[in-house]
Amino acid sequence: MGLAGEISPLQLELLALMGSYKDLYHPETYSVTQGPQVCGAYCLHVLKANSQVLAHNALLRELKTQAKPGAEPQDEPRDQGLTRPKGKVLILVPFRGGALRVGQTLISLLETKGKKIVVNNKKRFKEEFGEEADDQPPNQQRPDDYGAIFSGNVDDHFKIGISIVSSSIRLYSPFYSSDIIIASPPGLRTVLGAEGESKRDFDFLSSIDLLVVDQADVLLMQNWEHVLHVVKRINLQPLDSHGVDFSRVRMWNLNNWARHYRQTLVFSSIQDPQITNILTKHCTNYRGQIATKNMPKTGSICQVLVQLPHVFQMFSSDSFMDHDAR
């Protein structure tokens, strides 16, 4: 799907799977042809996850304006986590160029049907995450997937918060005021710190409802330990309240069950045991998990151009247990 194009069959299939809110592992995301389509699909799913809180906020504002003096206040919807205000979505990508693509896709999806969205810090976002002249690779013959992966800004240390309201988007919002966090694992690890460090903070990850790991195969080639370090610190009990409105906190967050309600989406171009390990050991979604696999339409043996003879010969042996005799 382009920025204003129609939804492709692949996106319809992915959206149907993501709509079940089960964990999803899609190991056949080819960077050349499917990368932008997959990005558009999970961005739609991200905006859907964020729309519920926006709708509840609008409803509460309307009820307050229409409330009569002396009337009993109505119960507020429980739609938030233990950190204020939301902090719902975390998207891990390997390079700044990928973060720029995700951010631009989110903006374009919100600007549909002529609806104008005010984007704060848009110029700064393009300057810091856009491609510079020095980022251009040398003019050499490279495979198509090389160009798809390494096009754009390939800096791998970054983090950015995005806050979305009804008619505006704020880029570079503080993490505790962000609806969406886009980051690389090394960029987040400098904030999360390690055990024993005085300056470390991971409370903003306590209420993550949706984790997206895009281009997991590229992250695997960088440093997979950073990915595991981040995933292990998601949905932990926060150390401070950070001004949370407990009347809107969901019960499963209060019971420390948030990890069982978190959806994890992992996209990769290859299957690898270390990538699968995230879903098997660090994801406990009570709804279950889904792994996709496209069956080959034609077996590879049908692609053999030269017909080779296949001959079986039988010979006698004095001992079946003796290696030399066999």
Short mmCIF file of C-alpha atoms in Angstrom, two decimals:
data_model
loop_
_atom_site.label_atom_id
_atom_site.label_comp_id
_atom_site.label_asym_id
_atom_site.label_seq_id
_atom_site.Cartn_x
_atom_site.Cartn_y
_atom_site.Cartn_z
CA MET A 1 0.00 0.00 0.00
CA GLY A 2 1.32 3.42 -0.92
CA LEU A 3 0.77 6.47 1.18
CA ALA A 4 -2.62 6.94 -0.42
CA GLY A 5 -3.09 3.65 -2.21
CA GLU A 6 -5.45 0.77 -1.73
CA ILE A 7 -4.86 -2.05 0.71
CA SER A 8 -3.05 -4.99 -0.87
CA PRO A 9 -4.02 -8.66 -0.38
CA LEU A 10 -0.96 -9.15 1.85
CA GLN A 11 -2.04 -6.27 4.07
CA LEU A 12 -5.58 -7.61 4.31
CA GLU A 13 -4.21 -10.96 5.42
CA LEU A 14 -1.88 -9.39 7.98
CA LEU A 15 -4.58 -7.08 9.33
CA ALA A 16 -6.91 -10.05 9.80
CA LEU A 17 -4.20 -11.89 11.76
CA MET A 18 -3.26 -8.83 13.82
CA GLY A 19 -6.94 -8.15 14.51
CA SER A 20 -7.10 -11.37 16.51
CA TYR A 21 -4.65 -9.70 18.96
CA LYS A 22 -2.57 -12.85 19.08
CA ASP A 23 1.22 -12.68 18.86
CA LEU A 24 2.31 -12.84 15.22
CA TYR A 25 5.57 -14.06 13.69
CA HIS A 26 5.83 -13.34 9.96
CA PRO A 27 9.26 -14.60 8.79
CA GLU A 28 8.71 -13.98 5.08
CA THR A 29 8.87 -10.20 4.89
CA TYR A 30 10.98 -9.56 1.81
CA SER A 31 12.50 -6.08 2.08
CA VAL A 32 12.27 -5.27 -1.63
CA THR A 33 8.62 -6.04 -2.33
CA GLN A 34 6.90 -6.44 1.04
CA GLY A 35 8.70 -4.07 3.43
CA PRO A 36 6.53 -0.98 2.76
CA GLN A 37 3.36 -3.09 2.71
CA VAL A 38 4.12 -4.65 6.10
CA CYS A 39 4.97 -1.21 7.52
CA GLY A 40 1.65 0.18 6.31
CA ALA A 41 -0.26 -2.77 7.77
CA TYR A 42 1.12 -2.57 11.29
CA CYS A 43 0.87 1.24 11.27
CA LEU A 44 -2.87 0.87 10.61
CA HIS A 45 -3.05 -1.58 13.51
CA VAL A 46 -1.12 0.83 15.75
CA LEU A 47 -3.52 3.68 15.01
CA LYS A 48 -6.46 1.38 15.69
CA ALA A 49 -5.01 0.54 19.11
CA ASN A 50 -4.60 4.24 19.90
CA SER A 51 -8.05 5.30 18.68
CA GLN A 52 -9.89 3.80 21.68
CA VAL A 53 -8.22 6.10 24.20
CA LEU A 54 -8.77 9.13 21.94
CA ALA A 55 -12.47 8.27 21.65
CA HIS A 56 -12.79 7.88 25.42
CA ASN A 57 -11.03 11.22 26.00
CA ALA A 58 -13.45 12.96 23.64
CA LEU A 59 -16.41 11.29 25.37
CA LEU A 60 -15.21 12.40 28.81
CA ARG A 61 -14.77 15.99 27.62
CA GLU A 62 -18.30 15.97 26.22
CA LEU A 63 -19.76 14.55 29.43
CA LYS A 64 -18.01 17.19 31.52
CA THR A 65 -19.40 20.02 29.39
CA GLN A 66 -22.93 18.58 29.54
CA ALA A 67 -22.85 17.61 33.21
CA LYS A 68 -25.37 19.38 35.43
CA PRO A 69 -24.32 20.87 38.77
CA GLY A 70 -24.73 18.37 41.60
CA ALA A 71 -25.02 15.35 39.30
CA GLU A 72 -23.13 12.21 40.24
CA PRO A 73 -19.97 11.72 38.18
CA GLN A 74 -20.02 8.77 35.81
CA ASP A 75 -17.45 6.02 35.98
CA GLU A 76 -14.47 6.67 33.73
CA PRO A 77 -13.47 3.96 31.24
CA ARG A 78 -10.51 1.85 32.25
CA ASP A 79 -8.32 2.07 29.16
CA GLN A 80 -4.86 3.05 30.42
CA GLY A 81 -1.84 1.52 32.04
CA LEU A 82 0.30 2.36 35.04
CA THR A 83 2.24 5.17 33.37
CA ARG A 84 0.73 8.46 32.33
CA PRO A 85 -0.91 8.94 29.99
CA LYS A 86 -0.75 5.91 27.69
CA GLY A 87 2.63 4.68 26.47
CA LYS A 88 0.89 1.95 24.53
CA VAL A 89 3.04 1.11 21.50
CA LEU A 90 6.76 0.36 21.08
CA ILE A 91 8.19 -0.10 17.58
CA LEU A 92 11.76 -1.41 17.23
CA VAL A 93 13.52 -0.79 13.91
CA PRO A 94 17.25 -1.08 13.09
CA PHE A 95 17.97 2.26 11.36
CA ARG A 96 16.87 5.88 11.41
CA GLY A 97 15.68 5.49 7.84
CA GLY A 98 13.19 2.86 8.98
CA ALA A 99 11.97 5.12 11.78
CA LEU A 100 11.44 7.91 9.22
CA ARG A 101 9.38 5.56 7.07
CA VAL A 102 7.21 4.54 10.03
CA GLY A 103 6.68 8.14 11.10
CA GLN A 104 5.77 9.30 7.61
CA THR A 105 3.39 6.35 7.19
CA LEU A 106 1.59 7.22 10.43
CA ILE A 107 1.24 10.85 9.35
CA SER A 108 -0.02 9.93 5.88
CA LEU A 109 -2.62 7.53 7.30
CA LEU A 110 -3.98 10.24 9.58
CA GLU A 111 -4.18 12.73 6.70
CA THR A 112 -6.71 10.72 4.71
CA LYS A 113 -9.70 12.20 2.88
CA GLY A 114 -8.31 15.72 2.90
CA LYS A 115 -8.03 15.87 6.69
CA LYS A 116 -5.19 18.19 7.63
CA ILE A 117 -3.03 17.23 10.58
CA VAL A 118 -0.73 19.65 12.39
CA VAL A 119 2.67 17.96 12.80
CA ASN A 120 4.97 19.54 15.37
CA ASN A 121 8.75 19.25 14.87
CA LYS A 122 8.30 17.81 11.38
CA LYS A 123 11.30 19.70 9.97
CA ARG A 124 13.56 18.50 12.78
CA PHE A 125 12.35 14.94 12.23
CA LYS A 126 13.30 15.04 8.54
CA GLU A 127 16.67 16.63 9.27
CA GLU A 128 17.70 14.12 11.94
CA PHE A 129 16.21 10.98 10.39
CA GLY A 130 16.39 11.83 6.69
CA GLU A 131 19.08 10.82 4.24
CA GLU A 132 22.12 13.02 3.80
CA ALA A 133 24.52 13.22 0.88
CA ASP A 134 27.18 11.29 2.80
CA ASP A 135 24.70 8.46 3.37
CA GLN A 136 24.58 7.62 -0.33
CA PRO A 137 26.31 4.25 -0.96
CA PRO A 138 29.01 4.08 -3.63
CA ASN A 139 27.85 3.44 -7.16
CA GLN A 140 28.46 -0.30 -7.19
CA GLN A 141 26.47 -3.29 -8.29
CA ARG A 142 24.50 -4.40 -5.25
CA PRO A 143 21.58 -6.81 -4.82
CA ASP A 144 18.11 -5.33 -4.62
CA ASP A 145 17.68 -6.29 -0.96
CA TYR A 146 20.90 -4.42 -0.11
CA GLY A 147 19.44 -1.23 -1.52
CA ALA A 148 16.14 -1.81 0.26
CA ILE A 149 17.77 -2.38 3.66
CA PHE A 150 20.53 0.23 3.58
CA SER A 151 18.75 3.04 1.75
CA GLY A 152 18.32 6.17 3.83
CA ASN A 153 19.93 7.06 7.13
CA VAL A 154 21.63 3.96 8.57
CA ASP A 155 22.47 5.34 12.01
CA ASP A 156 21.44 2.72 14.58
CA HIS A 157 21.27 4.82 17.77
CA PHE A 158 18.02 6.75 18.11
CA LYS A 159 14.73 7.03 19.96
CA ILE A 160 11.69 9.25 19.46
CA GLY A 161 8.31 9.60 21.14
CA ILE A 162 5.12 10.46 19.24
CA SER A 163 1.99 11.89 20.82
CA ILE A 164 -1.29 11.84 18.85
CA VAL A 165 -4.40 13.87 19.56
CA SER A 166 -7.48 14.40 17.42
CA SER A 167 -6.01 16.99 15.03
CA SER A 168 -2.27 17.09 15.67
CA ILE A 169 0.82 14.95 16.06
CA ARG A 170 3.70 15.91 18.30
CA LEU A 171 7.05 14.43 17.37
CA TYR A 172 9.81 14.27 20.02
CA SER A 173 7.30 14.13 22.85
CA PRO A 174 8.58 12.90 26.25
CA PHE A 175 8.24 9.15 26.69
CA TYR A 176 5.75 9.54 29.55
CA SER A 177 3.54 11.69 27.29
CA SER A 178 3.89 9.55 24.16
CA ASP A 179 1.41 7.22 22.56
CA ILE A 180 4.03 5.62 20.31
CA ILE A 181 7.76 5.12 20.83
CA ILE A 182 9.96 4.36 17.82
CA ALA A 183 13.50 3.35 18.71
CA SER A 184 16.45 1.13 18.00
CA PRO A 185 17.49 -1.37 20.68
CA PRO A 186 20.86 0.39 21.31
CA GLY A 187 19.08 3.75 21.57
CA LEU A 188 16.68 2.42 24.21
CA ARG A 189 19.34 0.53 26.10
CA THR A 190 21.18 3.74 26.93
CA VAL A 191 18.00 4.91 28.69
CA LEU A 192 17.14 1.58 30.32
CA GLY A 193 20.65 1.18 31.70
CA ALA A 194 21.92 -1.92 33.47
CA GLU A 195 21.60 -3.38 36.94
CA GLY A 196 23.47 -1.24 39.46
CA GLU A 197 23.55 1.97 37.41
CA SER A 198 22.28 5.10 39.17
CA LYS A 199 20.64 6.64 36.07
CA ARG A 200 18.25 4.15 34.55
CA ASP A 201 14.58 4.33 33.68
CA PHE A 202 12.24 1.67 32.33
CA ASP A 203 8.91 2.68 33.88
CA PHE A 204 7.71 4.08 30.52
CA LEU A 205 7.70 0.49 29.19
CA SER A 206 5.42 -0.80 31.95
CA SER A 207 2.16 -0.27 30.02
CA ILE A 208 3.16 -1.34 26.51
CA ASP A 209 0.15 -3.02 24.88
CA LEU A 210 1.70 -3.54 21.44
CA LEU A 211 5.31 -4.40 20.63
CA VAL A 212 6.41 -4.36 16.98
CA VAL A 213 9.82 -5.76 16.01
CA ASP A 214 10.39 -4.86 12.36
CA GLN A 215 13.31 -6.20 10.29
CA ALA A 216 14.22 -8.63 13.05
CA ASP A 217 16.77 -10.29 10.75
CA VAL A 218 18.70 -7.00 10.52
CA LEU A 219 18.52 -6.53 14.30
CA LEU A 220 19.88 -10.07 14.63
CA MET A 221 22.94 -9.12 12.57
CA GLN A 222 23.54 -6.01 14.71
CA ASN A 223 23.40 -7.16 18.34
CA TRP A 224 20.56 -9.40 19.44
CA GLU A 225 21.47 -8.95 23.10
CA HIS A 226 20.14 -5.38 22.94
CA VAL A 227 16.77 -6.65 21.71
CA LEU A 228 16.53 -9.17 24.56
CA HIS A 229 17.55 -6.50 27.07
CA VAL A 230 14.66 -4.28 25.94
CA VAL A 231 12.06 -7.07 25.77
CA LYS A 232 12.88 -8.29 29.27
CA ARG A 233 12.08 -4.85 30.70
CA ILE A 234 8.66 -4.44 29.12
CA ASN A 235 5.59 -4.65 31.39
CA LEU A 236 7.55 -4.59 34.64
CA GLN A 237 5.96 -2.98 37.69
CA PRO A 238 6.86 0.76 37.65
CA LEU A 239 8.89 2.19 40.51
CA ASP A 240 6.95 5.51 40.62
CA SER A 241 3.35 6.49 39.88
CA HIS A 242 4.30 9.30 37.42
CA GLY A 243 0.97 11.06 37.99
CA VAL A 244 -1.20 8.22 36.70
CA ASP A 245 -5.00 8.45 36.92
CA PHE A 246 -5.75 5.20 38.76
CA SER A 247 -9.47 5.52 38.01
CA ARG A 248 -8.65 4.76 34.35
CA VAL A 249 -6.06 2.04 34.94
CA ARG A 250 -7.14 -1.38 33.71
CA MET A 251 -7.49 -4.11 36.28
CA TRP A 252 -4.97 -6.42 34.64
CA ASN A 253 -2.33 -3.68 34.97
CA LEU A 254 -3.12 -3.32 38.66
CA ASN A 255 -2.79 -7.10 39.05
CA ASN A 256 0.57 -7.07 37.22
CA TRP A 257 -0.83 -9.14 34.35
CA ALA A 258 0.04 -6.66 31.59
CA ARG A 259 2.51 -9.03 29.91
CA HIS A 260 -0.31 -11.53 29.35
CA TYR A 261 -2.34 -8.91 27.46
CA ARG A 262 0.50 -7.52 25.33
CA GLN A 263 0.50 -8.29 21.62
CA THR A 264 3.88 -8.82 19.95
CA LEU A 265 4.38 -8.57 16.18
CA VAL A 266 7.69 -9.82 14.75
CA PHE A 267 8.55 -9.35 11.07
CA SER A 268 11.62 -10.89 9.46
CA SER A 269 12.84 -12.09 6.08
CA ILE A 270 14.23 -15.34 7.50
CA GLN A 271 13.42 -17.91 10.15
CA ASP A 272 15.92 -18.07 12.98
CA PRO A 273 15.81 -19.80 16.39
CA GLN A 274 16.95 -16.66 18.21
CA ILE A 275 14.08 -14.67 16.74
CA THR A 276 11.61 -17.43 17.58
CA ASN A 277 13.01 -17.40 21.12
CA ILE A 278 11.37 -14.01 21.74
CA LEU A 279 7.91 -15.45 21.20
CA THR A 280 8.48 -18.74 23.01
CA LYS A 281 10.24 -17.39 26.12
CA HIS A 282 9.37 -13.71 26.45
CA CYS A 283 5.79 -13.47 25.15
CA THR A 284 2.90 -14.83 27.22
CA ASN A 285 -0.14 -13.48 25.38
CA TYR A 286 -3.14 -15.36 26.75
CA ARG A 287 -4.77 -15.28 23.31
CA GLY A 288 -2.00 -17.40 21.80
CA GLN A 289 0.46 -17.06 18.94
CA ILE A 290 0.44 -17.29 15.15
CA ALA A 291 3.36 -18.05 12.83
CA THR A 292 2.93 -17.68 9.08
CA LYS A 293 4.47 -19.88 6.43
CA ASN A 294 3.91 -19.78 2.68
CA MET A 295 3.97 -23.24 1.19
CA PRO A 296 5.97 -23.54 -2.06
CA LYS A 297 3.77 -23.74 -5.12
CA THR A 298 6.32 -25.75 -7.10
CA GLY A 299 8.93 -28.09 -5.67
CA SER A 300 12.56 -27.20 -6.28
CA ILE A 301 13.25 -30.55 -7.94
CA CYS A 302 11.13 -29.38 -10.87
CA GLN A 303 13.64 -26.60 -11.47
CA VAL A 304 16.55 -28.97 -12.23
CA LEU A 305 17.65 -28.24 -15.80
CA VAL A 306 20.03 -31.17 -16.34
CA GLN A 307 18.63 -34.68 -15.90
CA LEU A 308 21.09 -36.60 -13.73
CA PRO A 309 21.04 -40.38 -13.43
CA HIS A 310 20.18 -41.74 -9.99
CA VAL A 311 21.72 -45.22 -9.62
CA PHE A 312 21.46 -47.54 -6.59
CA GLN A 313 24.00 -50.36 -6.19
CA MET A 314 23.85 -53.20 -3.68
CA PHE A 315 26.95 -54.98 -2.36
CA SER A 316 27.58 -57.58 0.30
CA SER A 317 29.35 -56.93 3.61
CA ASP A 318 30.87 -59.31 6.14
CA SER A 319 29.78 -57.18 9.10
CA PHE A 320 27.12 -54.50 9.36
CA MET A 321 28.71 -53.18 12.57
CA ASP A 322 32.20 -52.63 11.16
CA HIS A 323 32.57 -49.21 9.52
CA ASP A 324 35.44 -50.32 7.28
CA ALA A 325 33.53 -53.37 6.08
CA ARG A 326 30.56 -51.26 5.14
#
